[in-house]
Short mmCIF file of C-alpha atoms in Angstrom, two decimals:
data_model
loop_
_atom_site.label_atom_id
_atom_site.label_comp_id
_atom_site.label_asym_id
_atom_site.label_seq_id
_atom_site.Cartn_x
_atom_site.Cartn_y
_atom_site.Cartn_z
CA MET A 960 1.63 -29.74 -9.63
CA ALA A 961 -0.95 -26.97 -9.22
CA ARG A 962 0.04 -26.53 -5.58
CA GLY A 963 3.71 -26.30 -6.48
CA ARG A 964 2.98 -23.59 -9.03
CA MET A 965 0.91 -21.61 -6.53
CA ASN A 966 3.92 -21.65 -4.17
CA TRP A 967 6.15 -20.22 -6.90
CA LEU A 968 3.53 -17.54 -7.53
CA LYS A 969 3.46 -16.72 -3.82
CA LEU A 970 7.23 -16.48 -3.60
CA PHE A 971 7.40 -14.24 -6.65
CA SER A 972 4.55 -12.05 -5.36
CA THR A 973 6.28 -11.64 -2.00
CA ALA A 974 9.36 -10.38 -3.83
CA VAL A 975 7.23 -7.86 -5.74
CA PHE A 976 5.67 -6.67 -2.47
CA VAL A 977 9.17 -6.10 -1.05
CA PHE A 978 9.96 -4.09 -4.19
CA LEU A 979 6.81 -1.99 -3.60
CA TYR A 980 7.36 -1.30 0.11
CA LEU A 981 11.11 -1.27 0.76
CA PRO A 982 11.75 2.15 -0.90
CA LEU A 983 9.01 3.83 1.16
CA LEU A 984 10.23 2.14 4.32
CA ILE A 985 13.74 3.48 3.66
CA VAL A 986 12.37 7.04 3.39
CA VAL A 987 10.51 6.71 6.69
CA VAL A 988 13.40 5.09 8.57
CA TYR A 989 15.96 7.70 7.43
CA SER A 990 13.61 10.51 8.53
CA PHE A 991 14.41 9.45 12.13
CA ASN A 992 18.15 9.04 11.52
CA ASP A 993 20.51 11.38 13.36
CA SER A 994 22.75 12.00 10.33
CA LYS A 995 22.81 14.43 7.46
CA LEU A 996 23.37 11.59 4.99
CA ASN A 997 20.85 8.93 4.03
CA ALA A 998 23.50 6.27 4.52
CA GLU A 999 24.55 4.81 7.87
CA TRP A 1000 22.14 4.48 10.82
CA VAL A 1001 23.53 6.75 13.54
CA GLY A 1002 20.76 7.03 16.09
CA PHE A 1003 17.12 7.99 16.61
CA THR A 1004 16.15 11.66 16.38
CA LEU A 1005 13.15 13.85 15.72
CA LYS A 1006 15.28 16.85 14.76
CA TRP A 1007 14.42 16.69 11.02
CA TYR A 1008 10.79 17.23 11.92
CA GLY A 1009 11.89 20.23 13.98
CA VAL A 1010 13.86 21.59 11.01
CA LEU A 1011 10.73 21.14 8.92
CA PHE A 1012 8.54 23.23 11.20
CA ASP A 1013 11.15 26.03 11.25
CA ASP A 1014 11.34 26.14 7.45
CA THR A 1015 9.09 29.06 6.46
CA GLU A 1016 9.24 28.24 2.75
CA MET A 1017 8.07 24.71 3.47
CA LEU A 1018 5.26 25.98 5.70
CA THR A 1019 4.11 28.44 3.00
CA ALA A 1020 4.17 25.60 0.47
CA ALA A 1021 2.09 23.43 2.83
CA ARG A 1022 -0.42 26.25 3.26
CA ASN A 1023 -0.60 26.76 -0.53
CA SER A 1024 -1.09 23.03 -1.09
CA LEU A 1025 -3.99 22.90 1.37
CA LEU A 1026 -5.59 26.05 -0.04
CA ILE A 1027 -5.33 24.83 -3.64
CA ALA A 1028 -6.59 21.34 -2.79
CA THR A 1029 -9.57 22.67 -0.80
CA PHE A 1030 -10.74 25.06 -3.53
CA SER A 1031 -10.10 22.63 -6.39
CA ALA A 1032 -11.90 19.78 -4.61
CA ALA A 1033 -14.90 21.99 -3.77
CA VAL A 1034 -15.39 23.33 -7.31
CA ALA A 1035 -14.62 19.94 -8.88
CA ALA A 1036 -17.20 18.35 -6.54
CA LEU A 1037 -19.88 20.71 -7.83
CA LEU A 1038 -19.01 20.46 -11.54
CA GLY A 1039 -18.20 16.74 -11.30
CA THR A 1040 -21.54 15.95 -9.64
CA LEU A 1041 -23.41 17.70 -12.47
CA ALA A 1042 -21.28 15.88 -15.05
CA GLY A 1043 -21.67 12.49 -13.35
CA MET A 1044 -25.47 12.85 -13.09
CA ALA A 1045 -25.74 13.97 -16.70
CA MET A 1046 -23.49 11.16 -17.93
CA SER A 1047 -25.58 8.48 -16.26
CA ARG A 1048 -28.97 9.88 -17.32
CA LEU A 1049 -28.45 11.40 -20.74
CA ARG A 1050 -26.95 10.00 -23.90
CA LEU A 1051 -24.09 12.43 -24.32
CA ARG A 1052 -21.06 12.35 -26.58
CA LEU A 1053 -19.14 15.56 -25.93
CA LEU A 1054 -19.19 15.64 -22.11
CA PRO A 1055 -17.84 12.10 -21.45
CA ALA A 1056 -14.97 12.76 -23.86
CA LEU A 1057 -14.21 16.11 -22.19
CA VAL A 1058 -14.35 14.57 -18.73
CA LEU A 1059 -12.13 11.57 -19.46
CA ALA A 1060 -9.55 13.03 -21.87
CA PRO A 1061 -7.68 15.15 -19.26
CA VAL A 1062 -7.41 12.00 -17.12
CA ALA A 1063 -6.16 9.81 -19.99
CA MET A 1064 -3.64 12.21 -21.56
CA PRO A 1065 -0.05 12.51 -20.22
CA ASP A 1066 -0.35 15.34 -17.69
CA ILE A 1067 2.50 17.35 -19.24
CA LEU A 1068 0.15 18.14 -22.16
CA LEU A 1069 -2.48 19.67 -19.85
CA GLY A 1070 0.30 21.61 -18.09
CA VAL A 1071 1.85 23.24 -21.18
CA SER A 1072 -1.45 23.96 -22.96
CA LEU A 1073 -2.80 25.69 -19.85
CA LEU A 1074 0.45 27.64 -19.53
CA ILE A 1075 -0.12 29.00 -23.07
CA LEU A 1076 -3.78 29.79 -22.28
CA PHE A 1077 -3.04 31.63 -19.01
CA ILE A 1078 -0.31 33.77 -20.59
CA MET A 1079 -2.55 34.58 -23.58
CA LEU A 1080 -5.44 35.61 -21.32
CA ASN A 1081 -3.08 37.62 -19.09
CA ILE A 1082 -3.97 35.47 -16.08
CA SER A 1083 -0.90 35.79 -13.87
CA LEU A 1084 0.61 32.49 -12.75
CA GLY A 1085 -0.19 31.97 -9.07
CA LEU A 1086 -2.65 30.29 -6.76
CA VAL A 1087 -5.63 31.08 -9.03
CA SER A 1088 -4.07 29.59 -12.16
CA VAL A 1089 -3.04 26.45 -10.27
CA ILE A 1090 -6.57 26.03 -8.87
CA LEU A 1091 -8.14 26.51 -12.32
CA ALA A 1092 -5.75 23.85 -13.68
CA HIS A 1093 -6.36 21.37 -10.85
CA ILE A 1094 -10.15 21.64 -11.22
CA THR A 1095 -9.74 20.53 -14.85
CA PHE A 1096 -8.27 17.13 -13.99
CA CYS A 1097 -10.27 16.70 -10.75
CA ILE A 1098 -13.73 16.93 -12.40
CA GLY A 1099 -13.26 13.53 -14.03
CA TYR A 1100 -12.65 11.67 -10.77
CA VAL A 1101 -15.72 13.16 -9.07
CA ALA A 1102 -17.84 12.54 -12.19
CA LEU A 1103 -16.84 8.86 -12.32
CA SER A 1104 -17.55 8.39 -8.60
CA VAL A 1105 -20.98 10.06 -8.89
CA GLN A 1106 -21.82 8.21 -12.10
CA ALA A 1107 -21.12 4.87 -10.39
CA ARG A 1108 -23.35 5.88 -7.47
CA MET A 1109 -26.15 6.95 -9.85
CA GLY A 1110 -25.93 3.56 -11.56
CA SER A 1111 -26.70 1.75 -8.31
CA MET A 1112 -29.60 4.08 -7.42
CA ASP A 1113 -33.22 2.94 -7.65
CA ASP A 1114 -35.13 5.31 -9.96
CA SER A 1115 -38.49 4.25 -8.51
CA LEU A 1116 -37.66 6.22 -5.33
CA ILE A 1117 -37.73 9.48 -7.26
CA GLU A 1118 -40.88 8.45 -9.12
CA ALA A 1119 -42.53 7.63 -5.78
CA ALA A 1120 -41.56 11.05 -4.40
CA ARG A 1121 -42.99 12.76 -7.48
CA ASP A 1122 -46.19 10.68 -7.24
CA LEU A 1123 -46.55 11.80 -3.64
CA GLY A 1124 -46.49 15.41 -4.80
CA ALA A 1125 -42.86 16.46 -4.42
CA SER A 1126 -41.68 19.17 -6.78
CA PRO A 1127 -38.68 18.29 -9.00
CA TRP A 1128 -36.46 20.35 -6.71
CA GLN A 1129 -37.84 18.65 -3.57
CA ALA A 1130 -37.32 15.22 -5.12
CA PHE A 1131 -33.76 16.18 -5.97
CA SER A 1132 -32.80 17.74 -2.63
CA ARG A 1133 -34.57 15.17 -0.40
CA ILE A 1134 -34.02 11.95 -2.36
CA THR A 1135 -31.34 12.18 -5.06
CA LEU A 1136 -28.79 14.34 -3.26
CA PRO A 1137 -28.71 12.40 0.04
CA LEU A 1138 -28.38 9.16 -1.90
CA LEU A 1139 -25.56 10.58 -4.02
CA ALA A 1140 -23.73 12.11 -1.04
CA PRO A 1141 -21.33 9.19 -0.40
CA GLY A 1142 -20.30 9.23 -4.07
CA ILE A 1143 -19.78 13.00 -4.02
CA ILE A 1144 -17.78 12.93 -0.77
CA ALA A 1145 -15.58 10.04 -1.94
CA GLY A 1146 -14.96 11.84 -5.25
CA ALA A 1147 -14.17 15.13 -3.52
CA LEU A 1148 -11.71 13.49 -1.10
CA MET A 1149 -10.01 11.81 -4.05
CA ALA A 1150 -9.84 15.14 -5.90
CA PHE A 1151 -8.30 16.69 -2.76
CA THR A 1152 -5.67 13.94 -2.57
CA LEU A 1153 -4.81 14.16 -6.28
CA SER A 1154 -4.50 17.94 -6.06
CA ILE A 1155 -2.07 17.67 -3.11
CA ASP A 1156 -0.17 14.95 -5.00
CA ASP A 1157 0.08 16.75 -8.35
CA PHE A 1158 3.51 17.83 -9.51
CA VAL A 1159 3.52 18.09 -13.30
CA VAL A 1160 0.48 20.33 -13.95
CA THR A 1161 1.44 22.55 -11.00
CA PHE A 1162 5.01 22.81 -12.28
CA PHE A 1163 3.81 24.56 -15.45
CA THR A 1164 0.98 26.66 -14.00
CA ALA A 1165 2.49 27.94 -10.72
CA GLY A 1166 4.34 31.23 -10.43
CA VAL A 1167 6.52 32.96 -7.88
CA GLY A 1168 5.10 32.58 -4.37
CA SER A 1169 2.65 29.81 -5.24
CA SER A 1170 4.99 26.89 -4.63
CA THR A 1171 3.28 23.74 -3.37
CA LEU A 1172 4.72 20.86 -1.35
CA PRO A 1173 5.60 18.71 -4.40
CA LEU A 1174 7.26 21.74 -6.08
CA GLN A 1175 9.16 22.48 -2.87
CA ILE A 1176 10.33 18.86 -2.60
CA TYR A 1177 11.38 18.97 -6.26
CA SER A 1178 13.50 22.09 -5.85
CA MET A 1179 15.08 20.66 -2.68
CA VAL A 1180 16.03 17.27 -4.11
CA LYS A 1181 17.32 18.97 -7.29
CA ILE A 1182 20.01 20.60 -5.16
CA ALA A 1183 20.76 17.91 -2.58
CA VAL A 1184 19.19 14.98 -0.82
CA THR A 1185 18.52 15.99 2.81
CA PRO A 1186 16.69 14.21 5.66
CA GLU A 1187 14.27 17.13 5.88
CA VAL A 1188 12.74 15.80 2.66
CA ASN A 1189 12.38 12.40 4.39
CA ALA A 1190 10.47 14.07 7.21
CA ILE A 1191 8.02 15.93 4.94
CA SER A 1192 7.63 12.77 2.82
CA THR A 1193 6.74 10.73 5.89
CA LEU A 1194 4.19 13.32 7.01
CA LEU A 1195 2.66 13.44 3.52
CA MET A 1196 2.36 9.63 3.52
CA VAL A 1197 0.50 9.72 6.85
CA VAL A 1198 -1.88 12.49 5.66
CA THR A 1199 -2.64 10.74 2.36
CA LEU A 1200 -3.19 7.44 4.13
CA LEU A 1201 -5.74 9.08 6.44
CA LEU A 1202 -7.55 10.79 3.54
CA VAL A 1203 -7.75 7.66 1.44
CA THR A 1204 -8.99 5.61 4.39
CA LEU A 1205 -11.64 8.26 4.95
CA ALA A 1206 -12.64 8.22 1.25
CA SER A 1207 -12.94 4.44 1.26
CA ARG A 1208 -15.36 4.62 4.20
CA PHE A 1209 -17.75 6.49 1.91
CA ASN A 1210 -17.13 4.40 -1.15
CA LYS A 1211 -15.44 1.05 -0.89
CA HIS A 1212 -14.06 1.34 -4.42
CA ALA A 1213 -12.62 4.82 -3.83
CA LEU A 1214 -9.16 3.35 -3.32
CA ARG A 1215 -9.23 1.87 -6.77
CA GLY A 1216 -11.01 4.89 -8.18
CA THR A 1217 -8.18 6.35 -10.17
CA ILE A 1218 -7.17 3.11 -11.84
CA MET B 1316 -36.94 17.35 -14.17
CA GLY B 1317 -37.72 18.67 -17.61
CA ARG B 1318 -35.62 17.78 -20.59
CA TRP B 1319 -34.36 21.33 -20.97
CA SER B 1320 -33.41 21.83 -17.35
CA ARG B 1321 -31.52 18.54 -17.51
CA GLN B 1322 -29.59 19.68 -20.55
CA LEU B 1323 -28.93 22.96 -18.73
CA LEU B 1324 -27.20 21.06 -15.92
CA THR B 1325 -24.61 19.70 -18.35
CA LEU B 1326 -23.60 23.24 -19.31
CA PRO B 1327 -21.33 24.24 -16.38
CA PRO B 1328 -18.98 21.23 -16.57
CA THR B 1329 -19.05 21.26 -20.38
CA ILE B 1330 -18.19 24.95 -20.59
CA TYR B 1331 -15.47 24.63 -17.95
CA LEU B 1332 -13.77 21.75 -19.73
CA LEU B 1333 -14.15 23.44 -23.13
CA ILE B 1334 -12.36 26.54 -21.80
CA PHE B 1335 -9.66 24.78 -19.79
CA PHE B 1336 -9.09 21.64 -21.81
CA ALA B 1337 -10.43 21.65 -25.39
CA ILE B 1338 -9.66 25.28 -26.31
CA PRO B 1339 -6.09 25.21 -24.87
CA THR B 1340 -5.40 22.10 -26.98
CA VAL B 1341 -6.62 23.89 -30.12
CA ILE B 1342 -4.58 26.98 -29.21
CA MET B 1343 -1.52 24.75 -28.83
CA LEU B 1344 -2.11 23.42 -32.34
CA PHE B 1345 -2.19 27.01 -33.67
CA ALA B 1346 0.83 27.92 -31.54
CA SER B 1347 2.83 25.22 -33.31
CA PHE B 1348 2.41 27.26 -36.53
CA ARG B 1349 3.20 30.64 -34.93
CA PHE B 1350 6.42 32.58 -34.32
CA PRO B 1351 8.24 32.83 -31.01
CA GLY B 1352 7.94 36.18 -29.24
CA ASP B 1353 10.76 38.72 -29.01
CA TYR B 1354 11.47 37.65 -25.43
CA GLY B 1355 10.52 34.01 -25.83
CA GLY B 1356 7.03 32.57 -25.43
CA LEU B 1357 4.63 33.26 -28.29
CA ALA B 1358 4.43 36.21 -30.67
CA PRO B 1359 1.26 38.11 -29.65
CA TRP B 1360 -1.85 37.76 -31.80
CA TYR B 1361 -2.74 41.34 -30.98
CA SER B 1362 -0.25 44.18 -30.86
CA ILE B 1363 -0.92 46.77 -28.18
CA GLU B 1364 1.40 49.36 -29.78
CA ASP B 1365 -0.40 49.77 -33.12
CA GLY B 1366 -3.64 47.94 -32.33
CA SER B 1367 -3.15 45.51 -35.21
CA TYR B 1368 -3.90 41.83 -35.34
CA ALA B 1369 -1.43 39.28 -36.66
CA PHE B 1370 -2.57 35.83 -37.66
CA ASP B 1371 0.25 34.85 -40.00
CA LEU B 1372 1.34 31.25 -39.72
CA THR B 1373 4.54 29.43 -40.57
CA TRP B 1374 5.75 25.90 -41.29
CA GLU B 1375 9.17 26.68 -39.80
CA ASN B 1376 8.60 24.91 -36.48
CA TRP B 1377 7.40 21.73 -38.15
CA GLN B 1378 10.27 21.86 -40.64
CA ARG B 1379 12.68 22.02 -37.74
CA LEU B 1380 11.23 18.76 -36.42
CA PHE B 1381 12.21 16.96 -39.63
CA GLU B 1382 15.39 18.90 -40.42
CA SER B 1383 17.58 16.63 -38.36
CA THR B 1384 16.97 13.19 -36.99
CA ILE B 1385 17.51 14.33 -33.37
CA TYR B 1386 13.84 14.75 -32.53
CA LEU B 1387 12.66 11.64 -34.34
CA GLU B 1388 15.36 9.67 -32.52
CA LEU B 1389 14.11 11.20 -29.30
CA PHE B 1390 10.60 9.96 -30.01
CA VAL B 1391 11.89 6.49 -30.86
CA LYS B 1392 13.94 6.47 -27.66
CA SER B 1393 10.94 7.55 -25.57
CA LEU B 1394 8.83 4.83 -27.21
CA GLY B 1395 11.64 2.41 -26.35
CA TYR B 1396 11.56 3.43 -22.67
CA ALA B 1397 7.78 3.04 -22.67
CA VAL B 1398 7.96 -0.42 -24.31
CA ILE B 1399 10.59 -1.69 -21.84
CA THR B 1400 8.75 -0.25 -18.81
CA THR B 1401 5.43 -1.73 -19.96
CA ALA B 1402 7.04 -5.12 -20.62
CA ILE B 1403 8.64 -5.26 -17.15
CA CYS B 1404 5.38 -4.14 -15.53
CA LEU B 1405 3.61 -6.97 -17.34
CA LEU B 1406 6.28 -9.46 -16.29
CA LEU B 1407 6.04 -8.42 -12.63
CA GLY B 1408 2.34 -7.62 -12.58
CA TYR B 1409 0.90 -10.69 -14.30
CA PRO B 1410 2.03 -13.27 -11.72
CA LEU B 1411 0.96 -10.89 -8.94
CA ALA B 1412 -2.53 -10.43 -10.42
CA LEU B 1413 -2.78 -14.20 -10.99
CA MET B 1414 -1.78 -14.89 -7.39
CA VAL B 1415 -4.41 -12.46 -6.05
CA SER B 1416 -7.16 -13.85 -8.31
CA ARG B 1417 -6.37 -17.43 -7.20
CA SER B 1418 -6.22 -16.74 -3.47
CA GLU B 1419 -9.18 -17.01 -1.10
CA LYS B 1420 -11.95 -14.48 -1.60
CA LYS B 1421 -11.49 -13.03 1.89
CA ARG B 1422 -7.81 -12.25 1.37
CA ARG B 1423 -8.20 -10.67 -2.09
CA ASP B 1424 -9.34 -7.24 -0.85
CA LEU B 1425 -6.43 -7.03 1.57
CA LEU B 1426 -3.91 -8.04 -1.11
CA LEU B 1427 -5.33 -5.49 -3.57
CA LEU B 1428 -5.14 -2.82 -0.88
CA LEU B 1429 -1.46 -3.68 -0.34
CA ILE B 1430 -0.79 -3.27 -4.07
CA ILE B 1431 -2.56 0.10 -4.30
CA LEU B 1432 -1.32 1.65 -1.05
CA PRO B 1433 2.18 2.68 -2.27
CA PHE B 1434 0.48 4.33 -5.24
CA TRP B 1435 -1.18 6.75 -2.83
CA SER B 1436 2.06 8.09 -1.43
CA ASN B 1437 3.20 11.27 -3.15
CA PHE B 1438 4.61 10.83 -6.66
CA LEU B 1439 7.75 12.85 -5.86
CA VAL B 1440 8.26 10.96 -2.62
CA ARG B 1441 8.36 7.72 -4.58
CA ILE B 1442 10.96 9.15 -6.96
CA TYR B 1443 12.94 10.50 -4.00
CA ALA B 1444 12.98 7.02 -2.42
CA TRP B 1445 14.85 5.73 -5.47
CA MET B 1446 17.22 8.71 -5.38
CA ILE B 1447 18.25 7.53 -1.90
CA ILE B 1448 18.60 3.92 -3.05
CA PHE B 1449 20.66 4.75 -6.14
CA SER B 1450 22.81 7.46 -4.55
CA PRO B 1451 26.54 6.59 -4.55
CA THR B 1452 26.57 6.62 -0.74
CA GLY B 1453 23.33 4.64 -0.50
CA ALA B 1454 23.21 1.26 1.20
CA LEU B 1455 22.34 -0.61 -2.00
CA THR B 1456 25.13 0.87 -4.10
CA MET B 1457 27.63 0.32 -1.26
CA ALA B 1458 26.55 -3.30 -0.83
CA VAL B 1459 26.64 -4.03 -4.56
CA ASN B 1460 30.03 -2.39 -4.93
CA SER B 1461 31.61 -4.20 -1.98
CA LEU B 1462 30.33 -7.45 -3.51
CA LEU B 1463 31.76 -6.49 -6.91
CA ASP B 1464 35.02 -5.60 -5.18
CA LEU B 1465 35.36 -9.19 -3.95
CA PHE B 1466 35.44 -10.30 -7.58
CA GLY B 1467 37.77 -7.47 -8.50
CA ILE B 1468 35.15 -5.60 -10.56
CA ALA B 1469 35.23 -1.80 -10.59
CA PRO B 1470 32.43 -0.08 -8.62
CA VAL B 1471 29.29 0.90 -10.51
CA SER B 1472 26.95 3.85 -10.06
CA LEU B 1473 23.29 3.49 -10.98
CA MET B 1474 22.32 7.11 -10.33
CA TYR B 1475 21.75 9.11 -13.54
CA SER B 1476 21.44 6.03 -15.73
CA PRO B 1477 18.68 4.66 -17.98
CA THR B 1478 18.46 1.67 -15.59
CA ALA B 1479 17.56 3.95 -12.66
CA VAL B 1480 14.90 5.68 -14.79
CA ILE B 1481 13.31 2.40 -15.89
CA VAL B 1482 13.31 0.88 -12.38
CA CYS B 1483 11.55 3.95 -10.99
CA MET B 1484 9.04 4.12 -13.85
CA VAL B 1485 8.18 0.44 -13.28
CA TYR B 1486 7.84 1.13 -9.57
CA VAL B 1487 5.47 4.07 -10.08
CA HIS B 1488 3.25 2.42 -12.69
CA LEU B 1489 3.03 -1.19 -11.52
CA PRO B 1490 -0.44 -0.82 -9.90
CA PHE B 1491 -1.84 0.47 -13.23
CA MET B 1492 -0.89 -2.90 -14.74
CA VAL B 1493 -1.98 -5.15 -11.87
CA LEU B 1494 -5.52 -3.80 -11.37
CA PRO B 1495 -6.95 -4.24 -14.90
CA LEU B 1496 -5.24 -7.65 -15.09
CA TYR B 1497 -6.79 -8.69 -11.79
CA ALA B 1498 -10.24 -7.40 -12.87
CA ASN B 1499 -9.97 -9.69 -15.90
CA LEU B 1500 -8.40 -12.77 -14.27
CA GLU B 1501 -10.92 -12.72 -11.42
CA LYS B 1502 -13.77 -13.35 -13.88
CA HIS B 1503 -12.28 -16.53 -15.40
CA ASP B 1504 -14.37 -19.63 -14.79
CA PRO B 1505 -12.21 -22.23 -12.95
CA ALA B 1506 -14.23 -24.96 -14.71
CA LEU B 1507 -12.35 -24.11 -17.92
CA LEU B 1508 -9.02 -25.07 -16.33
CA ASP B 1509 -10.55 -28.28 -14.92
CA ALA B 1510 -11.88 -29.14 -18.37
CA ALA B 1511 -8.43 -28.51 -19.86
CA SER B 1512 -6.74 -30.86 -17.39
CA ASP B 1513 -9.42 -33.51 -17.92
CA LEU B 1514 -8.54 -33.33 -21.59
CA GLY B 1515 -4.90 -33.96 -20.65
CA ALA B 1516 -3.42 -30.44 -20.76
CA SER B 1517 -0.28 -29.86 -18.67
CA GLY B 1518 0.15 -26.87 -16.37
CA TRP B 1519 1.90 -24.77 -19.01
CA GLN B 1520 -0.56 -25.77 -21.71
CA ARG B 1521 -3.46 -24.74 -19.50
CA PHE B 1522 -1.86 -21.35 -18.98
CA TRP B 1523 -0.91 -20.67 -22.60
CA ARG B 1524 -4.04 -22.13 -24.17
CA VAL B 1525 -6.71 -21.02 -21.65
CA THR B 1526 -5.71 -18.34 -19.14
CA TRP B 1527 -3.42 -16.20 -21.32
CA PRO B 1528 -5.74 -15.82 -24.37
CA LEU B 1529 -8.69 -15.03 -22.07
CA SER B 1530 -6.68 -12.40 -20.22
CA LEU B 1531 -5.62 -10.45 -23.34
CA PRO B 1532 -8.21 -7.64 -22.86
CA GLY B 1533 -6.74 -7.08 -19.38
CA VAL B 1534 -3.21 -7.13 -20.82
CA TYR B 1535 -4.14 -4.46 -23.38
CA ALA B 1536 -5.93 -2.29 -20.80
CA GLY B 1537 -3.03 -2.48 -18.34
CA SER B 1538 -0.43 -1.86 -21.04
CA ILE B 1539 -2.22 1.29 -22.27
CA LEU B 1540 -2.50 2.60 -18.70
CA VAL B 1541 1.25 2.16 -18.20
CA PHE B 1542 2.46 3.09 -21.68
CA ILE B 1543 0.76 6.50 -22.03
CA PRO B 1544 1.92 8.18 -18.81
CA VAL B 1545 5.42 6.74 -19.26
CA LEU B 1546 5.63 8.12 -22.82
CA GLY B 1547 4.98 11.66 -21.56
CA MET B 1548 7.07 11.34 -18.38
CA PHE B 1549 9.50 14.12 -17.46
CA ALA B 1550 9.95 14.12 -13.67
CA ILE B 1551 11.58 10.69 -13.38
CA PRO B 1552 14.17 11.10 -16.17
CA ASP B 1553 14.75 14.64 -14.90
CA LEU B 1554 15.64 13.53 -11.35
CA LEU B 1555 17.09 10.04 -11.90
CA GLY B 1556 18.39 10.19 -15.47
CA GLY B 1557 20.24 13.50 -15.57
CA THR B 1558 21.65 14.00 -19.04
CA ASN B 1559 21.98 10.26 -19.68
CA ALA B 1560 18.31 9.44 -20.06
CA ILE B 1561 16.38 12.20 -21.80
CA MET B 1562 12.81 11.60 -22.91
CA ILE B 1563 10.41 13.63 -25.01
CA GLY B 1564 8.81 15.09 -21.85
CA ASN B 1565 12.17 16.55 -20.80
CA VAL B 1566 12.59 18.31 -24.15
CA ILE B 1567 9.02 19.67 -24.02
CA LYS B 1568 9.70 21.01 -20.52
CA GLN B 1569 13.02 22.47 -21.71
CA GLN B 1570 11.36 24.23 -24.68
CA PHE B 1571 8.65 25.77 -22.50
CA ILE B 1572 10.69 26.66 -19.40
CA GLU B 1573 14.37 27.06 -20.27
CA SER B 1574 14.61 27.93 -24.00
CA ARG B 1575 11.14 29.49 -23.98
CA ASP B 1576 10.57 28.48 -27.61
CA TRP B 1577 6.85 27.84 -27.23
CA PRO B 1578 6.00 27.25 -30.91
CA PHE B 1579 8.53 24.42 -31.12
CA GLY B 1580 7.46 23.13 -27.69
CA SER B 1581 3.92 23.06 -29.09
CA VAL B 1582 5.08 21.05 -32.11
CA LEU B 1583 6.55 18.39 -29.80
CA SER B 1584 3.42 18.44 -27.59
CA ILE B 1585 1.13 17.99 -30.60
CA MET B 1586 3.27 15.03 -31.71
CA LEU B 1587 2.88 13.51 -28.23
CA THR B 1588 -0.90 14.13 -28.37
CA ILE B 1589 -1.14 12.38 -31.73
CA ALA B 1590 0.92 9.44 -30.43
CA THR B 1591 -1.37 9.17 -27.37
CA ILE B 1592 -4.58 9.22 -29.40
CA ALA B 1593 -3.17 6.64 -31.83
CA LEU B 1594 -2.20 4.37 -28.92
CA VAL B 1595 -5.61 4.62 -27.23
CA TRP B 1596 -7.27 3.88 -30.57
CA LEU B 1597 -5.00 0.89 -31.25
CA GLY B 1598 -5.42 -0.40 -27.70
CA THR B 1599 -9.22 -0.23 -27.64
CA ARG B 1600 -9.35 -1.74 -31.14
CA SER B 1601 -7.18 -4.74 -30.26
CA GLY B 1602 -9.03 -5.15 -26.97
CA HIS B 1603 -12.29 -5.13 -28.88
CA ARG B 1604 -11.09 -7.63 -31.49
CA VAL B 1605 -10.00 -10.06 -28.78
CA LYS B 1606 -13.35 -9.80 -27.04
CA HIS B 1607 -15.41 -10.41 -30.14
CA GLY B 1608 -13.14 -12.88 -31.88
#
């Protein structure tokens, strides 16, 4: 009886896995198809990747995406580390709410409220506004990663360092920081990935000339479905996969971090 | 480190998030009571021409929300989409989470990884994948239609339909449902199920009387994680729904980008904020009640 039910569960789960992977597989397969339409299989080609590397708009968008993700992840790593340390050591009420709310709210709300703020403050919409916006939702992920790392840290190590005559700064830079490093790196890599992935917040805070890869994909698929989008999608999948694998080497829960 | 220097460390992240999260939300609340500008956007609080300040507020934007039933219907419809998506995610995700929690310890990490991996591919790429599948020339539509043709049924098109929107929203949010469910189911003591069968419970009884009630906190957590982002969704209905499946997020986007009526866009955004806070409050409360009887 129990065995029979487990088999049903397995069968059902296999179907769900097909549902999860088939769409992505279709995107990858069609990126090598020698046809303008995502329909019939005509033959193997790499020409859509060639088209991609000749598309200056796409290359600018890729550069913007990398620039934005690097800056956002760096600043979020700094602010998120401070927040994560404070949240694990101090009894705070305001900071945890501020850190988690942007993560919990539908992202369209962060997008439109920042759009109002930037226009009011006369901050022109461009790379800077997008970076400022991305930092806002990235802080939370770094803070949670660092907080978890702090939780598993042995406080007696710092006490021992202080007993042996280390100044507070020495104890921090020689003991706390090296121990926190994996948490910070995992959080920063996650922030980088989420920044590259973000569409909604960027949509509202980007201006002319600060298009990112997701924005570029959006404007392309709005007009027509072309295999060039399959090619950039496949490349993005490979890059994200590498980043996430890297992040999980530093923190084995990094993969699950956002959920 | 001294108490004061510790408190000082909390300042940079607190100030940053106050400026870029808390204050913009408050400004949006004010904006919902302000007038639109001459060229769209918001009427300025400070006039450069005569150096005067203007802080006058109006109820007009909020009145417009209740003037006709269009916007309330829109909210109800968006809630409907969120309910259906959450329900399907639960239906697909629960057996999956149960299967993972009942498989060998060694295989669990791999199975979880397989569930999360698609989530890490770009959000727009995942929507695009369904645009290919649902396109009229796509393999799926062709296959379905040639099958329907055999029975003499007219061809169907799934692109730009509520069905397409719901399928894609389920696809994108499924991991959010599975992970909290798994985290809960994994902790169940197998001895409870053994005890239930010793007492003569059948397979179904053991599920409905033991596993299901114990898993309710996970069900609430997963449902909240799916429901909230779906409620505010605009990209999926925008790309897969066209004009046939419009959600509140689409109208907010339209007010801010196309019509440039920011005060009314703010009204709709504040309504969405209130709905979100109410849902989180309800979710944590029911989760709490289940935990503590």
